Amino acid sequence: MHIQEPATHESEAPLSVQDSQSFPEAKDLSLENLDPCQCSQAALQMALIASGLGLWDWNLVTDKTYYDPQWKSILGYKVDEIDNDYKSFEQLVHPQDLPRIRQVLHDYLQGCIPVFEVELRMLTKSGEWKWILTCGKVFQRDKFGKPVRMVGTHKDINQDKAMSTTGCAYATQQYQLFEQLQTEIAQRQSTEDQVREKSEQLETTLEELKYTQKQLLQNQKMANLGQLVADMANEINNPVSFICGNLHPASQYAEDLIRIIELYQHHYPTPTPVIALQLQRLDLGFVKTEFLKLLWSMRAGSERVKDIVFALRNFSTYDESQMKKVDLHEGFDSVLRILQHRLKEKPDRAEIKVIKTFGELPLIECYPGELNQVFMNILTNAIDALEDRMKHDYSFTPKILIHTEVVSSHLSLVNNHEPWVNDKLLGKKHKVIIRIFDNGKGILPHIQRHIFEPFFTTKPIGKSQGLGLSISRQIIVEKHQGKLKCNSQLGQGTELVIEMNTTARHYAAIRKHASF
């Protein structure tokens, strides 16, 4: 075997090269038969046997190697069954382990590692492979420092290796079970998260369905109510129109009859006793005056009824299939006529004054019936707020301000984006601003955040369902692509601001381009 020059490591005393000496056989280990040197060697041999170690002594120059009986017995061989040569060792080593042994030996002799130590598999006499731990060290060097002799030990680690392998297998099995358990837990957690997410989605969908159902019921109710009001308005309009149309000639006839009676009184100042008695009972002067006043009052009342009928017909306009160009001011006038009974003075409170500052508005393309519903909801809330304040402040002067104007498209009251607007297609765009203000008590900030939510109300049970402003916002924002904002200061009053485009698209087009 060729040995390369070693690197500097710990140096042993240079000795002359000689063949390895043999240790005494186990059968010759009786102390009384040995000299002191042999006695020391026998003690070492006994210690090696007791520790389960087998000794080897290798001459690196001649490759002669001594394997003590314990070394051979570890593999199940007798003393004479293994030749004392290094080749005997390599022949017993597992072929897969031999390159690694040579590499470790090379590294040791080159001084890269402090000790030669390696685990390897060796062939036993029974034909099985046994794990051996071999350790060795250079024991002798020549005068040039070249290693010429190594000694070392073999130890049977087959059982420890098997236990380690079993332990590793068990640990691997436990790790796999742990990973499988972690995977199952993660999958279960993921499933629970998915179930929770699905449950939340179902709850949200259920709430949306409930809200949609309420809206559908409300819309259907409003549609039925609008149709009923329209039918009743038409039914009332016919007799009222008949009365209004005949009151004027009736008044003319009455004036003519009174004129004839006055002529008779002038030309026949002395009537017969029967006529004189009847005139005395009748009080002709009072009748002449009051009869004409009565006719004029009836005429004014019929005109009022006719206006209310006209307002009801305008308010009940309910055609969702198409948009119409209408005058918003007429819608406000119709709503105010219907609410006149709540605005006028009553024994327990003052009159609610309505101040209108209408600007010059073009005809607005919209759903007029639903827009009138928005005006009705906002004005009704304003009247409720004013009545509530008048209950606690008798000196309070209630008023409602309604202001309309047209502004340029870049002047917006609410900072919302309008991605569907295309000025090149629509031309120069304008907006209609509608402000409805009441000088009531105002709205607390934490309540103001919820006023557009469905079913939110601060009014007593039975007086409101909390849908008025929610539906109003849906009509303005979703159906007309407008904006609805509330400004309120406690003690100052509340202002609802509506912003709409003067030209709107069809609802289907709005839904297509809207961002909600």
Coordinates of C-alpha atoms in Angstrom, one line a residue:
M1 CA 0.0 0.0 0.0
H2 CA 1.4 3.4 -1.0
I3 CA 1.6 5.9 1.9
Q4 CA 1.9 9.6 1.1
E5 CA 3.9 12.0 3.1
P6 CA 2.0 13.2 6.2
A7 CA 1.3 16.7 7.2
T8 CA 2.6 17.9 10.5
H9 CA 0.6 16.6 13.4
E10 CA 1.6 15.3 16.8
S11 CA 5.0 13.6 16.4
E12 CA 5.9 10.3 17.8
A13 CA 9.5 9.3 18.6
P14 CA 11.2 7.9 15.5
L15 CA 11.8 4.2 15.8
S16 CA 13.4 1.6 13.6
V17 CA 11.1 -0.3 11.2
Q18 CA 10.4 -3.7 12.5
D19 CA 7.7 -6.3 12.1
S20 CA 4.8 -6.2 14.5
Q21 CA 5.2 -8.3 17.6
S22 CA 2.5 -10.7 18.4
F23 CA 0.6 -10.6 21.6
P24 CA 0.4 -13.8 23.6
E25 CA -2.5 -16.1 22.9
A26 CA -5.4 -16.1 25.3
K27 CA -4.6 -19.6 26.5
D28 CA -1.1 -18.3 27.6
L29 CA -2.3 -15.5 29.8
S30 CA -1.5 -17.2 33.1
L31 CA 0.5 -14.5 35.0
E32 CA 2.9 -16.9 36.7
N33 CA 4.1 -18.2 33.3
L34 CA 4.9 -14.7 32.0
D35 CA 7.8 -12.3 32.3
P36 CA 7.1 -8.6 33.3
C37 CA 6.7 -7.5 29.7
Q38 CA 4.4 -10.3 28.8
C39 CA 2.5 -9.7 32.0
S40 CA 1.8 -6.1 30.9
Q41 CA 0.7 -7.4 27.5
A42 CA -1.6 -10.0 29.1
A43 CA -3.2 -7.3 31.3
L44 CA -3.8 -5.2 28.2
Q45 CA -5.3 -8.2 26.4
M46 CA -7.6 -9.0 29.3
A47 CA -8.7 -5.3 29.4
L48 CA -9.5 -5.4 25.7
I49 CA -11.5 -8.6 26.2
A50 CA -13.4 -7.1 29.1
S51 CA -14.3 -4.0 27.1
G52 CA -15.3 -5.9 24.0
L53 CA -12.6 -4.4 21.9
G54 CA -10.4 -6.2 19.3
L55 CA -6.9 -5.0 18.8
W56 CA -5.1 -4.6 15.4
D57 CA -1.5 -3.6 14.8
W58 CA -0.6 -2.6 11.2
N59 CA 2.8 -2.2 9.7
L60 CA 2.3 0.4 7.0
V61 CA 5.6 -0.5 5.2
T62 CA 5.1 -4.3 4.9
D63 CA 1.3 -4.4 5.2
K64 CA 1.7 -7.1 7.8
T65 CA -1.1 -6.7 10.3
Y66 CA -1.7 -8.4 13.6
Y67 CA -5.3 -9.1 14.6
D68 CA -5.7 -10.3 18.1
P69 CA -8.1 -13.2 18.9
Q70 CA -10.8 -10.9 20.3
W71 CA -10.7 -9.0 16.9
K72 CA -11.3 -12.2 15.0
S73 CA -13.9 -13.6 17.5
I74 CA -16.0 -10.4 17.1
L75 CA -16.6 -11.6 13.5
G76 CA -17.0 -15.2 14.5
Y77 CA -13.7 -16.4 13.2
K78 CA -11.0 -18.5 14.9
V79 CA -7.4 -17.3 15.2
D80 CA -6.1 -19.3 12.2
E81 CA -9.0 -18.5 9.9
I82 CA -7.8 -14.9 9.1
D83 CA -4.4 -14.2 7.8
N84 CA -2.4 -11.4 9.5
D85 CA -2.3 -9.2 6.5
Y86 CA -4.0 -5.9 5.6
K87 CA -5.6 -7.4 2.6
S88 CA -7.6 -9.7 4.9
F89 CA -9.2 -6.7 6.4
E90 CA -10.2 -5.1 3.1
Q91 CA -11.6 -8.5 1.9
L92 CA -14.0 -8.6 4.8
V93 CA -15.1 -4.9 4.4
H94 CA -18.4 -4.2 2.7
P95 CA -17.6 -3.0 -0.9
Q96 CA -19.8 0.1 -0.4
D97 CA -17.8 1.1 2.7
L98 CA -14.3 0.5 1.4
P99 CA -14.0 3.8 -0.5
R100 CA -15.1 5.8 2.5
I101 CA -12.5 3.9 4.7
R102 CA -9.7 4.7 2.3
Q103 CA -10.8 8.4 2.2
V104 CA -10.8 8.7 6.0
L105 CA -7.5 6.9 6.3
H106 CA -6.0 9.2 3.6
D107 CA -7.3 12.3 5.4
Y108 CA -5.9 11.1 8.7
L109 CA -2.4 10.3 7.4
Q110 CA -2.4 13.7 5.7
G111 CA -3.1 15.4 9.0
C112 CA -6.6 16.6 8.1
I113 CA -8.3 14.9 11.0
P114 CA -6.7 14.1 14.4
V115 CA -7.7 10.4 14.6
F116 CA -8.7 7.6 12.3
E117 CA -12.3 6.6 13.2
V118 CA -14.9 5.2 10.9
E119 CA -18.0 3.0 11.1
L120 CA -18.1 0.1 8.6
R121 CA -19.7 -3.2 7.8
M122 CA -17.7 -6.4 7.9
L123 CA -18.5 -9.9 6.8
T124 CA -19.0 -12.4 9.6
K125 CA -18.3 -16.1 9.4
S126 CA -22.1 -16.7 9.3
G127 CA -22.3 -14.6 6.2
E128 CA -24.0 -11.6 7.8
W129 CA -22.8 -8.1 7.8
K130 CA -21.9 -6.6 11.2
W131 CA -21.4 -3.0 12.0
I132 CA -17.9 -2.3 13.4
L133 CA -16.4 0.9 14.8
T134 CA -12.7 1.0 14.1
C135 CA -10.4 3.5 15.7
G136 CA -6.6 3.9 15.2
K137 CA -3.6 6.1 15.4
V138 CA -0.1 6.3 14.2
F139 CA 2.1 4.6 16.8
Q140 CA 5.5 4.8 15.2
R141 CA 7.3 7.0 12.7
D142 CA 10.7 6.8 11.1
K143 CA 13.4 9.4 11.4
F144 CA 11.9 11.5 8.7
G145 CA 8.5 11.5 10.4
K146 CA 6.9 9.2 8.0
P147 CA 4.3 6.9 9.6
V148 CA 5.3 3.3 9.6
R149 CA 3.0 1.7 12.2
M150 CA -0.6 2.1 13.3
V151 CA -2.5 0.5 16.1
G152 CA -6.2 0.5 16.8
T153 CA -9.3 -1.3 18.0
H154 CA -12.5 -2.8 16.6
K155 CA -15.8 -2.6 18.5
D156 CA -19.0 -4.4 17.7
I157 CA -21.7 -1.6 17.3
N158 CA -24.2 -3.8 15.5
Q159 CA -26.7 -3.8 18.3
D160 CA -26.4 0.0 18.9
K161 CA -26.7 0.6 15.1
A162 CA -29.8 -1.6 15.0
M163 CA -31.3 0.2 18.0
S164 CA -30.4 3.5 16.3
T165 CA -31.9 2.4 13.1
T166 CA -35.0 1.2 14.9
G167 CA -35.1 4.5 16.8
C168 CA -34.7 6.5 13.6
A169 CA -37.4 4.4 12.0
Y170 CA -39.6 4.9 15.0
A171 CA -38.8 8.6 15.0
T172 CA -39.4 8.8 11.3
Q173 CA -42.7 7.0 11.8
Q174 CA -43.6 9.4 14.7
Y175 CA -42.6 12.4 12.5
Q176 CA -44.7 11.1 9.7
L177 CA -47.7 10.6 12.0
F178 CA -47.1 14.0 13.4
E179 CA -47.0 15.5 9.9
Q180 CA -50.1 13.6 9.0
L181 CA -51.8 14.8 12.1
Q182 CA -50.7 18.4 11.3
T183 CA -52.0 18.0 7.7
E184 CA -55.3 16.7 9.0
I185 CA -55.6 19.5 11.5
A186 CA -54.7 22.0 8.8
Q187 CA -57.3 20.4 6.5
R188 CA -59.9 20.4 9.2
Q189 CA -59.0 24.0 10.0
S190 CA -59.3 24.9 6.4
T191 CA -62.6 23.1 6.2
E192 CA -63.9 24.9 9.3
D193 CA -62.7 28.2 7.8
Q194 CA -64.5 27.4 4.5
V195 CA -67.7 26.4 6.5
R196 CA -67.4 29.6 8.5
E197 CA -66.9 31.6 5.4
K198 CA -69.8 29.9 3.6
S199 CA -71.9 30.5 6.7
E200 CA -71.0 34.2 6.8
Q201 CA -71.8 34.4 3.0
L202 CA -75.1 32.6 3.6
E203 CA -76.0 35.0 6.5
T204 CA -75.1 38.0 4.3
T205 CA -77.1 36.6 1.4
L206 CA -80.0 35.9 3.7
E207 CA -79.9 39.5 5.0
E208 CA -79.7 40.8 1.4
L209 CA -82.7 38.6 0.5
K210 CA -84.6 39.9 3.5
Y211 CA -83.8 43.4 2.5
T212 CA -84.6 42.7 -1.2
Q213 CA -87.9 41.1 -0.1
K214 CA -88.7 44.2 2.1
Q215 CA -87.9 46.4 -0.9
L216 CA -90.0 44.4 -3.2
L217 CA -92.9 44.4 -0.8
Q218 CA -92.4 48.1 -0.3
N219 CA -92.2 48.7 -4.0
Q220 CA -95.2 46.5 -4.7
K221 CA -97.1 48.3 -1.9
M222 CA -96.2 51.7 -3.4
A223 CA -97.1 50.5 -6.8
N224 CA -100.5 49.3 -5.6
L225 CA -101.0 52.4 -3.5
G226 CA -100.0 54.6 -6.5
Q227 CA -102.4 52.8 -8.7
L228 CA -105.1 53.0 -6.1
V229 CA -104.5 56.7 -5.6
A230 CA -104.5 57.3 -9.4
D231 CA -107.8 55.4 -9.7
M232 CA -109.4 57.3 -6.8
A233 CA -108.1 60.6 -8.1
N234 CA -109.7 59.9 -11.5
E235 CA -113.0 58.9 -9.8
I236 CA -112.9 62.0 -7.6
N237 CA -111.9 64.2 -10.5
N238 CA -115.1 63.6 -12.5
P239 CA -117.6 64.9 -9.9
V240 CA -115.3 67.6 -8.7
S241 CA -114.8 68.8 -12.3
F242 CA -118.6 68.8 -12.7
I243 CA -119.1 70.8 -9.5
C244 CA -116.3 73.3 -10.5
G245 CA -117.7 73.6 -14.0
N246 CA -121.3 74.4 -12.7
L247 CA -120.5 76.6 -9.8
H248 CA -119.7 79.6 -12.0
P249 CA -123.1 79.5 -13.9
A250 CA -124.9 78.7 -10.6
S251 CA -123.3 81.9 -9.1
Q252 CA -124.4 83.8 -12.2
Y253 CA -128.0 82.5 -11.9
A254 CA -128.0 83.4 -8.2
E255 CA -126.9 86.9 -8.9
D256 CA -129.6 87.2 -11.6
L257 CA -132.3 86.0 -9.2
I258 CA -131.2 88.3 -6.5
R259 CA -131.2 91.1 -9.1
I260 CA -134.8 90.3 -10.0
I261 CA -135.8 90.3 -6.3
E262 CA -134.2 93.7 -5.8
L263 CA -136.2 95.0 -8.9
Y264 CA -139.4 93.7 -7.4
Q265 CA -138.6 95.4 -4.1
H266 CA -137.9 98.6 -5.9
H267 CA -141.1 98.6 -8.1
Y268 CA -143.4 97.0 -5.6
P269 CA -142.3 98.3 -2.2
T270 CA -145.5 97.2 -0.5
P271 CA -146.0 93.5 -0.8
T272 CA -149.0 91.5 0.3
P273 CA -149.2 90.5 4.0
V274 CA -148.3 86.9 3.2
I275 CA -145.2 87.9 1.3
A276 CA -144.2 90.5 3.9
L277 CA -144.5 87.8 6.6
Q278 CA -142.3 85.4 4.6
L279 CA -139.7 88.2 3.9
Q280 CA -139.6 88.9 7.6
R281 CA -138.9 85.3 8.5
L282 CA -136.4 84.9 5.6
D283 CA -134.2 87.9 6.3
L284 CA -133.7 88.5 2.6
G285 CA -130.8 90.9 3.0
F286 CA -128.7 88.3 5.0
V287 CA -129.6 85.6 2.5
K288 CA -128.6 87.7 -0.5
T289 CA -125.2 88.4 1.0
E290 CA -124.4 85.0 2.5
F291 CA -125.7 83.0 -0.5
L292 CA -123.2 84.6 -2.8
K293 CA -120.4 84.1 -0.2
L294 CA -121.4 80.5 0.1
L295 CA -121.2 80.0 -3.7
W296 CA -117.8 81.6 -3.8
S297 CA -116.6 79.4 -0.9
M298 CA -117.9 76.3 -2.6
R299 CA -116.1 77.4 -5.8
A300 CA -112.8 78.0 -3.8
G301 CA -113.2 74.6 -2.1
S302 CA -113.8 72.8 -5.3
E303 CA -110.8 74.4 -6.8
R304 CA -108.8 73.2 -3.8
V305 CA -110.1 69.7 -4.2
K306 CA -109.3 69.8 -7.9
D307 CA -105.7 70.9 -7.1
I308 CA -105.3 68.0 -4.6
V309 CA -106.6 65.6 -7.1
F310 CA -104.2 66.9 -9.7
A311 CA -101.4 66.6 -7.1
L312 CA -102.4 63.0 -6.3
R313 CA -102.4 62.1 -9.9
N314 CA -98.9 63.6 -10.4
F315 CA -97.6 62.0 -7.2
S316 CA -99.0 58.6 -8.1
T317 CA -97.3 58.5 -11.5
Y318 CA -95.6 55.0 -11.3
D319 CA -94.0 53.8 -14.5
E320 CA -90.7 52.1 -13.9
S321 CA -90.2 50.9 -17.4
Q322 CA -89.2 54.2 -18.9
M323 CA -87.9 57.6 -17.8
K324 CA -89.6 60.9 -18.5
K325 CA -88.6 64.5 -18.8
V326 CA -90.5 66.4 -16.1
D327 CA -90.4 69.6 -14.1
L328 CA -89.2 68.9 -10.6
H329 CA -90.9 72.0 -9.3
E330 CA -94.3 70.5 -10.2
G331 CA -93.3 67.4 -8.3
F332 CA -92.5 69.6 -5.2
D333 CA -95.8 71.5 -5.6
S334 CA -97.8 68.2 -5.8
V335 CA -96.1 66.9 -2.7
L336 CA -96.6 70.1 -0.7
R337 CA -100.4 70.1 -1.7
I338 CA -100.7 66.6 -0.3
L339 CA -98.9 67.6 2.9
Q340 CA -100.8 70.9 3.3
H341 CA -102.8 69.4 6.2
R342 CA -99.6 68.9 8.1
L343 CA -98.2 72.3 7.3
K344 CA -101.1 74.5 8.2
E345 CA -101.6 76.0 11.6
K346 CA -103.3 73.9 14.3
P347 CA -104.6 74.7 17.8
D348 CA -101.6 73.2 19.5
R349 CA -98.9 74.5 17.2
A350 CA -97.9 77.2 14.7
E351 CA -97.9 76.9 10.9
I352 CA -94.9 75.4 9.3
K353 CA -93.7 77.9 6.7
V354 CA -92.3 76.5 3.5
I355 CA -89.9 78.9 1.7
K356 CA -89.2 78.0 -1.9
T357 CA -86.3 79.4 -3.8
F358 CA -86.5 77.7 -7.1
G359 CA -83.9 78.2 -9.8
E360 CA -84.4 77.9 -13.5
L361 CA -84.3 74.2 -14.0
P362 CA -84.5 72.4 -17.4
L363 CA -86.8 69.4 -17.7
I364 CA -85.1 66.5 -15.9
E365 CA -85.1 63.0 -17.3
C366 CA -86.1 60.8 -14.3
Y367 CA -88.6 58.4 -12.9
P368 CA -91.1 61.1 -11.7
G369 CA -93.2 58.9 -9.4
E370 CA -90.3 57.6 -7.5
L371 CA -88.6 61.0 -7.3
N372 CA -91.9 62.4 -5.8
Q373 CA -91.7 59.6 -3.3
V374 CA -88.2 60.8 -2.3
F375 CA -89.5 64.4 -1.9
M376 CA -92.4 63.0 0.2
N377 CA -90.1 61.0 2.5
I378 CA -87.6 63.9 3.1
L379 CA -90.4 66.5 3.7
T380 CA -92.3 64.1 6.0
N381 CA -89.1 63.6 8.1
A382 CA -88.6 67.3 8.2
I383 CA -92.2 67.9 9.4
D384 CA -91.7 65.2 12.1
A385 CA -88.5 66.9 13.3
L386 CA -90.2 70.3 13.5
E387 CA -93.2 69.0 15.3
D388 CA -90.9 67.2 17.8
R389 CA -89.1 70.5 18.5
M390 CA -92.4 72.5 18.8
K391 CA -93.6 70.2 21.6
H392 CA -90.7 71.5 23.8
D393 CA -90.4 75.0 22.5
Y394 CA -93.6 77.0 22.1
S395 CA -91.8 80.1 20.9
F396 CA -90.1 78.2 18.1
T397 CA -90.9 79.3 14.5
P398 CA -90.7 76.2 12.3
K399 CA -89.7 76.5 8.6
I400 CA -88.7 74.4 5.7
L401 CA -86.4 75.8 3.0
I402 CA -86.4 74.2 -0.5
H403 CA -83.7 75.4 -2.8
T404 CA -82.9 74.3 -6.4
E405 CA -80.2 75.3 -8.8
V406 CA -78.1 74.1 -11.7
V407 CA -74.3 73.9 -11.4
S408 CA -71.5 72.9 -13.7
S409 CA -70.5 69.2 -13.7
H410 CA -67.2 69.8 -12.0
L411 CA -69.0 71.3 -8.9
S412 CA -69.9 68.2 -6.9
L413 CA -71.2 68.2 -3.3
V414 CA -70.0 64.7 -2.7
N415 CA -66.6 63.4 -3.5
N416 CA -67.7 60.4 -5.4
H417 CA -66.2 59.2 -8.7
E418 CA -68.5 58.7 -11.8
P419 CA -66.7 56.2 -14.0
W420 CA -69.6 55.9 -16.5
V421 CA -69.7 59.6 -17.4
N422 CA -68.3 60.4 -20.8
D423 CA -68.4 64.2 -21.5
K424 CA -67.5 63.6 -25.2
L425 CA -70.6 61.5 -25.6
L426 CA -73.0 63.5 -23.4
G427 CA -71.7 66.9 -24.3
K428 CA -71.4 69.6 -21.6
K429 CA -72.8 68.2 -18.5
H430 CA -74.7 70.0 -15.7
K431 CA -76.0 68.9 -12.3
V432 CA -79.2 69.8 -10.5
I433 CA -78.7 70.6 -6.8
I434 CA -81.8 70.2 -4.5
R435 CA -81.5 71.3 -0.9
I436 CA -84.2 70.6 1.7
F437 CA -83.5 72.2 5.0
D438 CA -85.5 72.2 8.3
N439 CA -84.6 74.2 11.4
G440 CA -85.4 71.3 13.8
K441 CA -83.2 70.0 16.6
G442 CA -80.7 68.3 14.2
I443 CA -79.3 64.8 14.3
L444 CA -76.7 63.4 16.6
P445 CA -73.4 62.4 14.8
H446 CA -73.6 58.7 15.9
I447 CA -77.2 58.5 14.6
Q448 CA -76.4 60.4 11.4
R449 CA -74.1 57.6 10.3
H450 CA -77.0 55.2 10.2
I451 CA -79.9 57.2 8.8
F452 CA -79.6 55.6 5.3
E453 CA -79.5 52.0 6.6
P454 CA -82.6 49.9 6.1
F455 CA -85.0 49.7 9.0
F456 CA -83.1 52.2 11.1
T457 CA -85.4 54.6 12.8
T458 CA -85.5 56.8 15.9
K459 CA -89.3 57.1 15.8
P460 CA -91.8 55.2 18.0
I461 CA -92.9 51.7 16.9
G462 CA -95.8 51.9 14.4
K463 CA -94.9 55.4 13.2
S464 CA -92.1 54.5 10.9
Q465 CA -90.5 51.3 9.5
G466 CA -87.1 52.9 8.9
L467 CA -87.3 52.5 5.1
G468 CA -88.0 56.0 3.9
L469 CA -84.4 57.3 3.6
S470 CA -83.0 53.9 2.7
I471 CA -85.4 53.7 -0.3
S472 CA -84.8 57.4 -1.1
R473 CA -81.1 56.7 -1.3
Q474 CA -81.6 53.7 -3.5
I475 CA -83.8 55.8 -5.9
I476 CA -81.4 58.7 -6.1
V477 CA -78.1 56.8 -6.1
E478 CA -78.9 53.5 -7.9
K479 CA -81.7 54.4 -10.2
H480 CA -80.7 57.9 -11.1
Q481 CA -77.0 57.7 -10.6
G482 CA -77.1 60.7 -8.3
K483 CA -75.9 61.5 -4.8
L484 CA -77.7 62.0 -1.5
K485 CA -76.0 63.6 1.4
C486 CA -77.1 64.7 4.9
N487 CA -75.7 67.7 6.7
S488 CA -76.8 68.3 10.2
Q489 CA -75.7 70.2 13.3
L490 CA -77.2 69.6 16.7
G491 CA -79.5 72.5 17.6
Q492 CA -79.2 74.1 14.1
G493 CA -81.2 71.8 11.9
T494 CA -80.8 69.2 9.1
E495 CA -80.2 69.6 5.4
L496 CA -80.7 66.8 2.8
V497 CA -78.8 67.5 -0.4
I498 CA -79.7 65.8 -3.7
E499 CA -77.4 65.9 -6.7
M500 CA -78.7 64.7 -10.0
N501 CA -77.6 64.9 -13.6
T502 CA -79.8 66.9 -16.0
T503 CA -79.6 64.1 -18.5
A504 CA -79.7 60.5 -17.3
R505 CA -79.2 57.2 -19.0
H506 CA -81.7 54.3 -18.9
Y507 CA -81.6 52.3 -15.7
A508 CA -80.0 49.3 -17.5
A509 CA -77.2 51.4 -18.8
I510 CA -76.7 53.0 -15.4
R511 CA -76.5 49.6 -13.8
K512 CA -74.0 48.5 -16.4
H513 CA -71.5 51.3 -15.7
A514 CA -72.2 52.0 -12.0
S515 CA -69.5 51.2 -9.5
F516 CA -71.8 49.8 -6.8

